[in-house]
PDB file of C-alpha atoms and ligand atoms in Angstrom:
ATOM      1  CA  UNK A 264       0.000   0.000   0.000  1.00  0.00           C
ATOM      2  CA  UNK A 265       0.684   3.340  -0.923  1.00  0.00           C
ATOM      3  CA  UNK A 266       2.654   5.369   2.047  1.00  0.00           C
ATOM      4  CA  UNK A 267       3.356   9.233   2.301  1.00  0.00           C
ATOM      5  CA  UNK A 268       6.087  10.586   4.274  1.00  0.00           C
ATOM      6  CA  UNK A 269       3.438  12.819   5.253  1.00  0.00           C
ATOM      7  CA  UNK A 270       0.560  12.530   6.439  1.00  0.00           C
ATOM      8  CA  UNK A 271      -2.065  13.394   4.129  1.00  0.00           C
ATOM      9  CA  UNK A 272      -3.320  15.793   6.209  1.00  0.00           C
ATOM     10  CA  UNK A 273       0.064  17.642   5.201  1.00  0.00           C
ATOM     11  CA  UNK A 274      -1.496  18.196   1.618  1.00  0.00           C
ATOM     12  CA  UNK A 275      -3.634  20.935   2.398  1.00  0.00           C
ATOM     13  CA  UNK A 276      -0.936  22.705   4.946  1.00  0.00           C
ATOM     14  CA  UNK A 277       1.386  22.872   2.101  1.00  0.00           C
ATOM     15  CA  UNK A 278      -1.244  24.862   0.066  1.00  0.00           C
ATOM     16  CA  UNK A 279       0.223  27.950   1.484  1.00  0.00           C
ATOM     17  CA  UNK A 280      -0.074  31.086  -0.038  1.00  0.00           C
ATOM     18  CA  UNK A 281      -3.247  32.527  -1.622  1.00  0.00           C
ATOM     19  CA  UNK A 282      -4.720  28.909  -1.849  1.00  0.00           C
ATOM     20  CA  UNK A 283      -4.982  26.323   1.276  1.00  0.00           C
ATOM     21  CA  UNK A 284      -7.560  23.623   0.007  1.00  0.00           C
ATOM     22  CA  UNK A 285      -8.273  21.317  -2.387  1.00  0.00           C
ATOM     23  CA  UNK A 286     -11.164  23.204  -3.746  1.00  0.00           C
ATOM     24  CA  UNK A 287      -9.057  26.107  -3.978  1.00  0.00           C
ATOM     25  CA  UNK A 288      -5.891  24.163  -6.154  1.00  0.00           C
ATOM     26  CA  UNK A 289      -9.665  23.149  -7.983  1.00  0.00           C
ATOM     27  CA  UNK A 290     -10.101  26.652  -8.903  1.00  0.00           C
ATOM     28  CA  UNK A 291      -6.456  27.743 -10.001  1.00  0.00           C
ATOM     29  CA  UNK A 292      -6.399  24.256 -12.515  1.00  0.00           C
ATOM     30  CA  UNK A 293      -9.927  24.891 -13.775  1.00  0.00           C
ATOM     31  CA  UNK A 294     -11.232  21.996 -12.082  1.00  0.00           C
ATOM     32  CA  UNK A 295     -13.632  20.932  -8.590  1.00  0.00           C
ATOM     33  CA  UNK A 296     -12.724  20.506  -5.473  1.00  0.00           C
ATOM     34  CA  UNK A 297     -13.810  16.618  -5.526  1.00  0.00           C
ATOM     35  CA  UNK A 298     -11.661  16.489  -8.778  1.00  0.00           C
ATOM     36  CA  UNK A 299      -8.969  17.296  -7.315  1.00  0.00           C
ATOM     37  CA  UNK A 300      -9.728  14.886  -3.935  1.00  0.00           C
ATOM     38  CA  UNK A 301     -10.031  11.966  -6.412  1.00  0.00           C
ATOM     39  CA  UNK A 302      -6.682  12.756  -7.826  1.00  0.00           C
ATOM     40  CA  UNK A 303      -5.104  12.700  -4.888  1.00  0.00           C
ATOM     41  CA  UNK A 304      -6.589   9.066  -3.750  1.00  0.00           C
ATOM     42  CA  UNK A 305      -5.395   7.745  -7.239  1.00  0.00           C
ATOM     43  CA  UNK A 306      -2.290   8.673  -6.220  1.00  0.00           C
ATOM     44  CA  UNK A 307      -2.757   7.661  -2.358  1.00  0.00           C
ATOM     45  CA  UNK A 308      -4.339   4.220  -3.506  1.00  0.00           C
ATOM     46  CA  UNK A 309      -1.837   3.804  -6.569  1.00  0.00           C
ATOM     47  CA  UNK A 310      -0.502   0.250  -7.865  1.00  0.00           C
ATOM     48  CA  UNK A 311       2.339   0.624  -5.314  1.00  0.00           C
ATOM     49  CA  UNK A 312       4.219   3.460  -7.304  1.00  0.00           C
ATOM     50  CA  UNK A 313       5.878   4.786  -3.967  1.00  0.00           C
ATOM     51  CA  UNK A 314       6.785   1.477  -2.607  1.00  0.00           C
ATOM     52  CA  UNK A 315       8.590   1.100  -6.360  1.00  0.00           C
ATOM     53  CA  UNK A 316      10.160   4.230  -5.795  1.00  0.00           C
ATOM     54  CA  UNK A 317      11.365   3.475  -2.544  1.00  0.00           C
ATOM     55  CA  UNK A 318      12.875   0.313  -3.921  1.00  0.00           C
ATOM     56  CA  UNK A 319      15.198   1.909  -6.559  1.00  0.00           C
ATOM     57  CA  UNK A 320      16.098   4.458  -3.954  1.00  0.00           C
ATOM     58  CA  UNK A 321      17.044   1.043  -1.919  1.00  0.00           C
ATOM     59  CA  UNK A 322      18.807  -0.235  -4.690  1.00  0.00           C
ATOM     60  CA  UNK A 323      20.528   2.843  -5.739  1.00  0.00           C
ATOM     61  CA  UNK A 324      22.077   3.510  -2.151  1.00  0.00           C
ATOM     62  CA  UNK A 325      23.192  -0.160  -1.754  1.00  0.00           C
ATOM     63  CA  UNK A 326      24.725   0.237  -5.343  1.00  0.00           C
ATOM     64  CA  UNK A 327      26.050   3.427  -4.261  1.00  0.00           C
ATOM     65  CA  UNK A 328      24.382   5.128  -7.029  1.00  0.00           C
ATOM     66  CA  UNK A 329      22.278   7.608  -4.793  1.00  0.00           C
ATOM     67  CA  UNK A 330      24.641   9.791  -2.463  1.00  0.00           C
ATOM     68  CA  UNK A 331      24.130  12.112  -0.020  1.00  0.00           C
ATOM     69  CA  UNK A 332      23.049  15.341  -2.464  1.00  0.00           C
ATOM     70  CA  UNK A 333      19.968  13.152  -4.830  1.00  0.00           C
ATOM     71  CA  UNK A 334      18.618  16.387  -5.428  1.00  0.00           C
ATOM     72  CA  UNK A 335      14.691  15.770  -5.489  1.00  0.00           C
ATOM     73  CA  UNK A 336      12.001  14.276  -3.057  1.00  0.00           C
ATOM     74  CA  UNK A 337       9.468  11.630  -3.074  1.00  0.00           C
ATOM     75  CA  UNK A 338       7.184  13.387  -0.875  1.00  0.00           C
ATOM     76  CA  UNK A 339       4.380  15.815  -0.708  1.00  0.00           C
ATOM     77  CA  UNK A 340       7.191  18.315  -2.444  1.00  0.00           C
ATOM     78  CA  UNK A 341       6.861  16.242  -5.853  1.00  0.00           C
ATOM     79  CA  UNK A 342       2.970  14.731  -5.107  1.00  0.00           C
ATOM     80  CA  UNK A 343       1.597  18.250  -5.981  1.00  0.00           C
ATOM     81  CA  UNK A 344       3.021  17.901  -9.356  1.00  0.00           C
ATOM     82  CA  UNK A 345       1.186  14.814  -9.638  1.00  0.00           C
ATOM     83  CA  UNK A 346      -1.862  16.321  -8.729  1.00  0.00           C
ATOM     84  CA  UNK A 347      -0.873  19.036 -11.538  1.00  0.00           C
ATOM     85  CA  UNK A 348      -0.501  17.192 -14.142  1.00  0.00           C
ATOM     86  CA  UNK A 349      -3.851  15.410 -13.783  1.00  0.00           C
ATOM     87  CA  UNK A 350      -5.723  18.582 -13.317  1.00  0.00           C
ATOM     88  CA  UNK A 351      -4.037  20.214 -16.419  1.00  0.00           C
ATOM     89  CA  UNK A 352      -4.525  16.786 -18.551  1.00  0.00           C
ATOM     90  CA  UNK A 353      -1.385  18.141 -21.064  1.00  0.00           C
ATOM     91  CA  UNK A 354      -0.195  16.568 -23.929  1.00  0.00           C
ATOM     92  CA  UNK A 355       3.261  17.908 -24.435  1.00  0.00           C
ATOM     93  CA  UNK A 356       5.088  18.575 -20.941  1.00  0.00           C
ATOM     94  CA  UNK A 357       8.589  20.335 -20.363  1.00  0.00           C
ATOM     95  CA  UNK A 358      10.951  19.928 -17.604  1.00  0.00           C
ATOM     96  CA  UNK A 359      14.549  21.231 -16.638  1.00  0.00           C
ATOM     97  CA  UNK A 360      16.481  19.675 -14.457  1.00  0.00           C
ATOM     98  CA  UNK A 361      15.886  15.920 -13.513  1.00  0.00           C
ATOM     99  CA  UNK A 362      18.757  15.005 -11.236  1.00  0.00           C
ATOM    100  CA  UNK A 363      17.906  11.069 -10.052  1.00  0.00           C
ATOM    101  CA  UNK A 364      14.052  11.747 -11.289  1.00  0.00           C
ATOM    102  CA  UNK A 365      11.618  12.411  -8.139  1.00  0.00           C
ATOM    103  CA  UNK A 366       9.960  15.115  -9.751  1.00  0.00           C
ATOM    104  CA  UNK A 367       9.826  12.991 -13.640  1.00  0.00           C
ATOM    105  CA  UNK A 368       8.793   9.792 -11.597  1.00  0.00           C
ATOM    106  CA  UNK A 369       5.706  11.540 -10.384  1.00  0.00           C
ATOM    107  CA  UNK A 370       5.025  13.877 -13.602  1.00  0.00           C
ATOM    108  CA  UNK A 371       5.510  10.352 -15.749  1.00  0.00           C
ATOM    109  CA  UNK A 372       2.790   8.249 -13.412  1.00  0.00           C
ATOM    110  CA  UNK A 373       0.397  11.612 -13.996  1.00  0.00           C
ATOM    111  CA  UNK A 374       0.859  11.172 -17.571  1.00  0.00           C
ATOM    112  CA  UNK A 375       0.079   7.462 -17.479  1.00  0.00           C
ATOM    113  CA  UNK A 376      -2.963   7.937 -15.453  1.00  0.00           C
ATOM    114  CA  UNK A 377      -4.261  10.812 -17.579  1.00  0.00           C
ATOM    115  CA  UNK A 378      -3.415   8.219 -20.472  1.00  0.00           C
ATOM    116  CA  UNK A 379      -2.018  10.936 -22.138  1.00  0.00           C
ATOM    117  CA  UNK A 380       0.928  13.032 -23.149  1.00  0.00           C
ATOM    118  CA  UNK A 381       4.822  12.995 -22.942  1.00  0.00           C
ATOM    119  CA  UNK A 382       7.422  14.472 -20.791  1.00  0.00           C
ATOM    120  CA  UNK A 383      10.281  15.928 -22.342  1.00  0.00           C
ATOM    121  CA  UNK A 384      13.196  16.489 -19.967  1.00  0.00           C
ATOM    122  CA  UNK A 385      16.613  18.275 -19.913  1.00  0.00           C
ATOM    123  CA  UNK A 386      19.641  17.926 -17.276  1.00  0.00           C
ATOM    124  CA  UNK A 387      23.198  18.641 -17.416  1.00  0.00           C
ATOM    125  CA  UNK A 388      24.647  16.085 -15.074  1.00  0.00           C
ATOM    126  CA  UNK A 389      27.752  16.465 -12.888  1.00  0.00           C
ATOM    127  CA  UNK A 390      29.568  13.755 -11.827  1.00  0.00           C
ATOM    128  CA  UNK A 391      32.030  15.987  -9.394  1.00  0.00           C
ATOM    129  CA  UNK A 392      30.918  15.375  -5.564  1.00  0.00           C
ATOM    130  CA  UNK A 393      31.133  18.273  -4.982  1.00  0.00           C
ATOM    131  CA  UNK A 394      28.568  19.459  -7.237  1.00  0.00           C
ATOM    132  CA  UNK A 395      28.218  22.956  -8.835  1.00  0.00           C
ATOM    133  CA  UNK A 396      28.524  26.501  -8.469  1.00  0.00           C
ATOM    134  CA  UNK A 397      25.702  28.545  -9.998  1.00  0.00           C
ATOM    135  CA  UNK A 398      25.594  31.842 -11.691  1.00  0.00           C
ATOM    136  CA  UNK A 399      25.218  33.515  -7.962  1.00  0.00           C
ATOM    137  CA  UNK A 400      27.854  32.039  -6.297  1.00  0.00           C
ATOM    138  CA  UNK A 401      25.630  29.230  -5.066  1.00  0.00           C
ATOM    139  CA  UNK A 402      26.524  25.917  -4.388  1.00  0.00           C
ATOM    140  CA  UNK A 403      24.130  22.883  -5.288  1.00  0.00           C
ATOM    141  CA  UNK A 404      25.821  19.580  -4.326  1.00  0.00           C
ATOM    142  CA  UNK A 405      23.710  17.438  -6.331  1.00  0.00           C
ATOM    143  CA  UNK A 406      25.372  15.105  -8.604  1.00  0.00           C
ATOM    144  CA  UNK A 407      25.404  11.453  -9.951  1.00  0.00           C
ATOM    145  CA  UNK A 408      27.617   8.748 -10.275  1.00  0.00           C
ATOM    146  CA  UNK A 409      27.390   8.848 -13.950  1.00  0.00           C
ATOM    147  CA  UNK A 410      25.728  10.459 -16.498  1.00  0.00           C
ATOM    148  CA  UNK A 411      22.981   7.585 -17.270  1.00  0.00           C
ATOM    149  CA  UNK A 412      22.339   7.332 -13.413  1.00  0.00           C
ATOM    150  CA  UNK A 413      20.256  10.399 -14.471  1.00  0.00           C
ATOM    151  CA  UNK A 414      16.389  10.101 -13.645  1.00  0.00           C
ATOM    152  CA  UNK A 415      17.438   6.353 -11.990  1.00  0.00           C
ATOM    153  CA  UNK A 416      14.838   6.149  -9.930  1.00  0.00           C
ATOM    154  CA  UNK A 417      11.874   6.725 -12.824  1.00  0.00           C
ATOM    155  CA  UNK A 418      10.552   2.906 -12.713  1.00  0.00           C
ATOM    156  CA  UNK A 419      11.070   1.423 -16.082  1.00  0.00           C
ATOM    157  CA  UNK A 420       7.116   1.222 -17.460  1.00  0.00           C
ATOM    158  CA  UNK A 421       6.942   4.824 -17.000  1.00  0.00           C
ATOM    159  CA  UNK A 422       9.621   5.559 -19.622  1.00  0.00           C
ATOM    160  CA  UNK A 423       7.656   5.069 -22.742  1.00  0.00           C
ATOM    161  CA  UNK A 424       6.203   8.407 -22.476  1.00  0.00           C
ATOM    162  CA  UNK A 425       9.420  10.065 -21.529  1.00  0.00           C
ATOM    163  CA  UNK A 426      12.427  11.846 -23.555  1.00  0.00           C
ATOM    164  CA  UNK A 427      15.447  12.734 -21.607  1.00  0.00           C
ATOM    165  CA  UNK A 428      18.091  15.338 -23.157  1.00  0.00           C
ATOM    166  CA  UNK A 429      21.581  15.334 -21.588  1.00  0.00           C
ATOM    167  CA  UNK A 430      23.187  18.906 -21.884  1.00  0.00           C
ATOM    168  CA  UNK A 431      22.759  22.583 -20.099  1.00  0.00           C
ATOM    169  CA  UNK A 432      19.360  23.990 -20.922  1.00  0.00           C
ATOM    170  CA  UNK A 433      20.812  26.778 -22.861  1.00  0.00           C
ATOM    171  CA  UNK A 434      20.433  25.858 -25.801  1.00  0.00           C
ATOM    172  CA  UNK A 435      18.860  22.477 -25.651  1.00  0.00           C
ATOM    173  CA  UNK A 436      15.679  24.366 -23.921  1.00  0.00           C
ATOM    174  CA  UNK A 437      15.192  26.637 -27.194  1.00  0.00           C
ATOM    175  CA  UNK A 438      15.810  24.440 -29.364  1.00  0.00           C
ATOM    176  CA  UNK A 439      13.740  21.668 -27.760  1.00  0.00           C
ATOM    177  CA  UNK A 440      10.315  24.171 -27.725  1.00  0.00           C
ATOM    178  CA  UNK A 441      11.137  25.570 -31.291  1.00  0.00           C
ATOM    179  CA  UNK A 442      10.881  21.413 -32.527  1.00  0.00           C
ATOM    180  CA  UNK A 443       7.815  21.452 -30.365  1.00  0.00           C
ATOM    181  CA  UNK A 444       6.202  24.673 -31.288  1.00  0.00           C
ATOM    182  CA  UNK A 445       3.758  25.067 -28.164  1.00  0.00           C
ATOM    183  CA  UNK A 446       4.110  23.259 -25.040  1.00  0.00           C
ATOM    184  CA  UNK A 447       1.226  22.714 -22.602  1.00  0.00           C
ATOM    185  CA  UNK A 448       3.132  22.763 -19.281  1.00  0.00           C
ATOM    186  CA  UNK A 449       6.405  23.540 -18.276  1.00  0.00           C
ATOM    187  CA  UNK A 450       8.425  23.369 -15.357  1.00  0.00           C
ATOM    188  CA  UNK A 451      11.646  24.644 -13.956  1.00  0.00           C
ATOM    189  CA  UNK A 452      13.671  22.996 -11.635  1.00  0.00           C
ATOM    190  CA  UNK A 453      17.913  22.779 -13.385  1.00  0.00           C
ATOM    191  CA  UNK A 454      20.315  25.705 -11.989  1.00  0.00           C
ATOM    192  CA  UNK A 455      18.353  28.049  -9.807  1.00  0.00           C
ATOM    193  CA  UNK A 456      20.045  31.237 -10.453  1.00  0.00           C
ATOM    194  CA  UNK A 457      18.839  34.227 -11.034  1.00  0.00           C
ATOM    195  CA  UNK A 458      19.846  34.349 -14.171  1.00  0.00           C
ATOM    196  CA  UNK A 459      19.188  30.799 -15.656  1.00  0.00           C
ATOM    197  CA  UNK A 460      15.388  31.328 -13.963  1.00  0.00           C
ATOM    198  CA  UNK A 461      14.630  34.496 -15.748  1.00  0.00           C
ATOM    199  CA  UNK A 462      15.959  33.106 -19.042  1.00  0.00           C
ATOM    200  CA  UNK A 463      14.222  30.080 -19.262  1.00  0.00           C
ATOM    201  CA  UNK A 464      10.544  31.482 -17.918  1.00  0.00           C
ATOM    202  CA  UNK A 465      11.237  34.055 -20.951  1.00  0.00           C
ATOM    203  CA  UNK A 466      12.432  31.564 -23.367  1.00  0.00           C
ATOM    204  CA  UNK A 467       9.708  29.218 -22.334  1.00  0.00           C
ATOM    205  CA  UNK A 468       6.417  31.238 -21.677  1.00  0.00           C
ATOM    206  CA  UNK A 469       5.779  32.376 -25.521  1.00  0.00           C
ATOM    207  CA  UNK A 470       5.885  28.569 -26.711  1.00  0.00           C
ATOM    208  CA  UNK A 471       3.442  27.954 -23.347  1.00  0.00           C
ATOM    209  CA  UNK A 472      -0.088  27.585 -24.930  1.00  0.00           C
ATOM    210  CA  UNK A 473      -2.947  30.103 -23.621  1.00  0.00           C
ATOM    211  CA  UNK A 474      -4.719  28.061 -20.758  1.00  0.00           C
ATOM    212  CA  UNK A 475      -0.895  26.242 -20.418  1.00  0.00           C
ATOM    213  CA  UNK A 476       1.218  26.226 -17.072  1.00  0.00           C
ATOM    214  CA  UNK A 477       4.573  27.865 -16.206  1.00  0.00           C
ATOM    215  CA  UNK A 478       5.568  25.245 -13.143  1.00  0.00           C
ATOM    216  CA  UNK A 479       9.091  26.446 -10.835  1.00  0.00           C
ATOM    217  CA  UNK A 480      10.717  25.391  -8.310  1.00  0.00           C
ATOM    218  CA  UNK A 481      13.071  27.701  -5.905  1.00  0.00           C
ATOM    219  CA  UNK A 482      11.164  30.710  -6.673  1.00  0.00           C
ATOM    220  CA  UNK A 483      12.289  32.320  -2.954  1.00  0.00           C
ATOM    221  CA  UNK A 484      15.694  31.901  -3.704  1.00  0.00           C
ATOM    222  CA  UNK A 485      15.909  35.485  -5.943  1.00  0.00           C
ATOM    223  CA  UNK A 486      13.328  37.576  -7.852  1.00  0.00           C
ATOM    224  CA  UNK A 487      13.228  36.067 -10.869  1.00  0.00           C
ATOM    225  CA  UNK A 488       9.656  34.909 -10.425  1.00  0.00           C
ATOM    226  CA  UNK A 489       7.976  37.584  -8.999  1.00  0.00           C
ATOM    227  CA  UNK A 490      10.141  39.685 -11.570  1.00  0.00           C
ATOM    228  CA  UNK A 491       8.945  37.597 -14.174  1.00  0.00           C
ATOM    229  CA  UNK A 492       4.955  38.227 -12.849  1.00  0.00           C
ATOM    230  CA  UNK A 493       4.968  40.925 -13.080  1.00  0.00           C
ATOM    231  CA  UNK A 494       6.302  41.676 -16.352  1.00  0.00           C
ATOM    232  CA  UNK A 495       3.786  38.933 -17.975  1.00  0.00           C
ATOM    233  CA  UNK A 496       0.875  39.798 -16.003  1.00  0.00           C
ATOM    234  CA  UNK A 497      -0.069  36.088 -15.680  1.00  0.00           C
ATOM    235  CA  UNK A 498      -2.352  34.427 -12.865  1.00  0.00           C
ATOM    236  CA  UNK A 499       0.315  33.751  -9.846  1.00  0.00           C
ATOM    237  CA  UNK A 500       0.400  30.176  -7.559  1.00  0.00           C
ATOM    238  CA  UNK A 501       2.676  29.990  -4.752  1.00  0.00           C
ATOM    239  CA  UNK A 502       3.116  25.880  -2.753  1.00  0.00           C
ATOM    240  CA  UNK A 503       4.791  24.334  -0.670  1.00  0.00           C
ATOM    241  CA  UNK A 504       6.485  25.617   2.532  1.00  0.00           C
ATOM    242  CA  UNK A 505       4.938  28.741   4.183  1.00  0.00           C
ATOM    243  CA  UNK A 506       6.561  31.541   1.811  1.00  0.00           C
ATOM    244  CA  UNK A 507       5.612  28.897  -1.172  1.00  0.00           C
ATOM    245  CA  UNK A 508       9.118  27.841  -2.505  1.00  0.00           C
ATOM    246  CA  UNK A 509       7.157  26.665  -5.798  1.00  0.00           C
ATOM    247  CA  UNK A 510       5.226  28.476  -8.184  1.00  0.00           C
ATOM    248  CA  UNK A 511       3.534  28.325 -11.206  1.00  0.00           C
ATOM    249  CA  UNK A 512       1.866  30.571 -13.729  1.00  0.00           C
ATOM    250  CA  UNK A 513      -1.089  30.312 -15.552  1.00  0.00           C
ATOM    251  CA  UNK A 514      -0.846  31.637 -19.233  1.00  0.00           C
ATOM    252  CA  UNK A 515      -3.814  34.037 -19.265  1.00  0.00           C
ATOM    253  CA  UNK A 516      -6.279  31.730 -21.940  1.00  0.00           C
ATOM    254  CA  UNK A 517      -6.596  34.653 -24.614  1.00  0.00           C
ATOM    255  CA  UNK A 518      -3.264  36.786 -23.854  1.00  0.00           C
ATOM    256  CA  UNK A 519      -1.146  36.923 -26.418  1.00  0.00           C
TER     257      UNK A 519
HETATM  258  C1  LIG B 601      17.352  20.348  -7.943  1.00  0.00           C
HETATM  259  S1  LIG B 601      17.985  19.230  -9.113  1.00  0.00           S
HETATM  260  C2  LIG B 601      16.535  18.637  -9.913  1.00  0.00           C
HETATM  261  C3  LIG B 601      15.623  17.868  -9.023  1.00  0.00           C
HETATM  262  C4  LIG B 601      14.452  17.184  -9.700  1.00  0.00           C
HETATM  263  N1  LIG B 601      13.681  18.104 -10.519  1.00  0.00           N
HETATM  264  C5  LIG B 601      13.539  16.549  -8.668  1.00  0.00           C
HETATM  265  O1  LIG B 601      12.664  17.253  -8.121  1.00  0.00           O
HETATM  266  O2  LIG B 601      13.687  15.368  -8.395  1.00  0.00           O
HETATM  267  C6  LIG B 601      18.699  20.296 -10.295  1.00  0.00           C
HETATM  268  C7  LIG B 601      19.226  19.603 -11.528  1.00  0.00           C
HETATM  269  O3  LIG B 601      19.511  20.592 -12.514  1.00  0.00           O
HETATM  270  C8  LIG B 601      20.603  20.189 -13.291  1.00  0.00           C
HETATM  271  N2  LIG B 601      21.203  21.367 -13.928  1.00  0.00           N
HETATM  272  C9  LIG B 601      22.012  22.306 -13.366  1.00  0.00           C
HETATM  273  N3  LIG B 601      22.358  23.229 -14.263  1.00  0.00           N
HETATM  274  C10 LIG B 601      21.726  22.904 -15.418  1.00  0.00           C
HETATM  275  C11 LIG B 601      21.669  23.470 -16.710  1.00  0.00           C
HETATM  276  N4  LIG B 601      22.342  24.588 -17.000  1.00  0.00           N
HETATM  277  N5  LIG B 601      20.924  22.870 -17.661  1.00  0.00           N
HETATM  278  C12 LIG B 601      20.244  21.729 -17.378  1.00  0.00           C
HETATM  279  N6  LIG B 601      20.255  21.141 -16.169  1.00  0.00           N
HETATM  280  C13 LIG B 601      20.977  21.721 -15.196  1.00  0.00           C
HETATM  281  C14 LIG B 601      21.514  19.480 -12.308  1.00  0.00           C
HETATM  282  O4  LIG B 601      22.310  18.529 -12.975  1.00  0.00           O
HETATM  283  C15 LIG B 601      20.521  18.835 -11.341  1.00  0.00           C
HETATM  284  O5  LIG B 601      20.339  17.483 -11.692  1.00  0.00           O
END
């Protein structure tokens, strides 16, 4: 059976922000509150796809593969993207930054329970233990053992509907959305500077279709976010943690 790190209960406290409920994450993604509670069971009462995750975590660490710095989180931190991704039914998703693959693991079993859609992801892997140093002086120790150990613990029948890119985001990110001419959600979660954020939510949100979803992570670490909000205009979402550390954006249906 199906078991959360947190309690359910945990759910709705991590709707901080403007919304706190179910019904309310109903009203951002267009869709009812008991909507959104049946989502949530699916994933509560799933075909084990925790315990599965929990395994390849198991095997990872005892083959050394997952270290201290997996970047990522199977918890309520990567369940809300579940619930997302069923709300917002898309057919073509985008994702920077993957690290071992919490957040694709979850976005990938959304897609296979819509029945629908792919998930198109982009990472530039480090192998140095020590990680990285970002474009503000910031160090992020995640890192994998190899390259391929990238998005290890996605379990294998989620991969048909997945496409991993290995290389920095600039310019595989352009390039990937100019192939794809209109995306219906995507999300940010690679190198968290202010820089890199503000370039891909530009580079991204024309080729996001009206009614699609800008998704980011680490949107208290600088302004890019709330710079970026403002200059779009967009409908604002704030979860998880009480200042909201992830955000998303809805493209405004008729906006150009
Ligand atoms: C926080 S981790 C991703 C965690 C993952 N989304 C999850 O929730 O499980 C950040 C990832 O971004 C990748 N990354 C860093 N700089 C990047 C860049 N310029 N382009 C693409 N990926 C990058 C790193 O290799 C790392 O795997």
């Amino acid at each position: 059976m199906y078991q959360l790190r947190h309690h359910p209960g945990e759910f709705a406290r991590e709707m901080w922000g403007a919304y706190r409920s179910p019904a309310a994450l109903g009203r951002f993604f267009q869709r009812t509150g008991s909507e959104v509670t049946q989502c949530w069971r699916d994933l509560l009462e799933k075909d084990r796809f925790y315990e599965r995750i929990q395994q390849k975590e198991a095997e990872l660490q005892r083959s050394g593969a997952l270290g201290s710095s997996p970047g990522g989180r199977a918890d309520s931190y990567s369940e809300i993207l579940y619930l997302i991704l069923r709300l917002a039914r898309p057919t073509v998703v985008v994702e920077t930054g993957v690290a071992m693959g919490y957040s694709s693991a979850y976005l990938l079993q959304a897609l296979h329970d819509n029945a629908d859609g792919t998930l198109y992801s982009i990472d530039l892997p480090t192998t140095d233990p020590e990680g990285r140093i970002d474009g503000d002086g910031v160090r992020d120790r995640t890192h994998v053992r190899a390259p391929q150990e990238t998005g290890a613990v996605v379990p294998d029948d989620l991969r048909d509907r997945w496409k991993l890119s290995l290389g920095p985001s600039n310019p595989l990110l352009p390039e990937l959305l100019e192939k794809l001419g209109s995306v219906d959600v995507f999300f940010h979660d690679s190198d968290h500077s202010y820089q890199n954020m503000i370039w891909e939510y530009r580079v991204a949100w024309p080729k996001i279709r009206p009614g699609g979803y800008l998704l980011t992570d680490d949107i208290t670490r600088n302004q890019a976010f709330e710079e970026f909000v403002a200059s779009v205009g967009g409908r604002p979402y704030r979860w998880f943690g009480r200042n909201g550390r992830r955000g998303a954006l809805l493209r405004p249906p008729t906006a150009g």
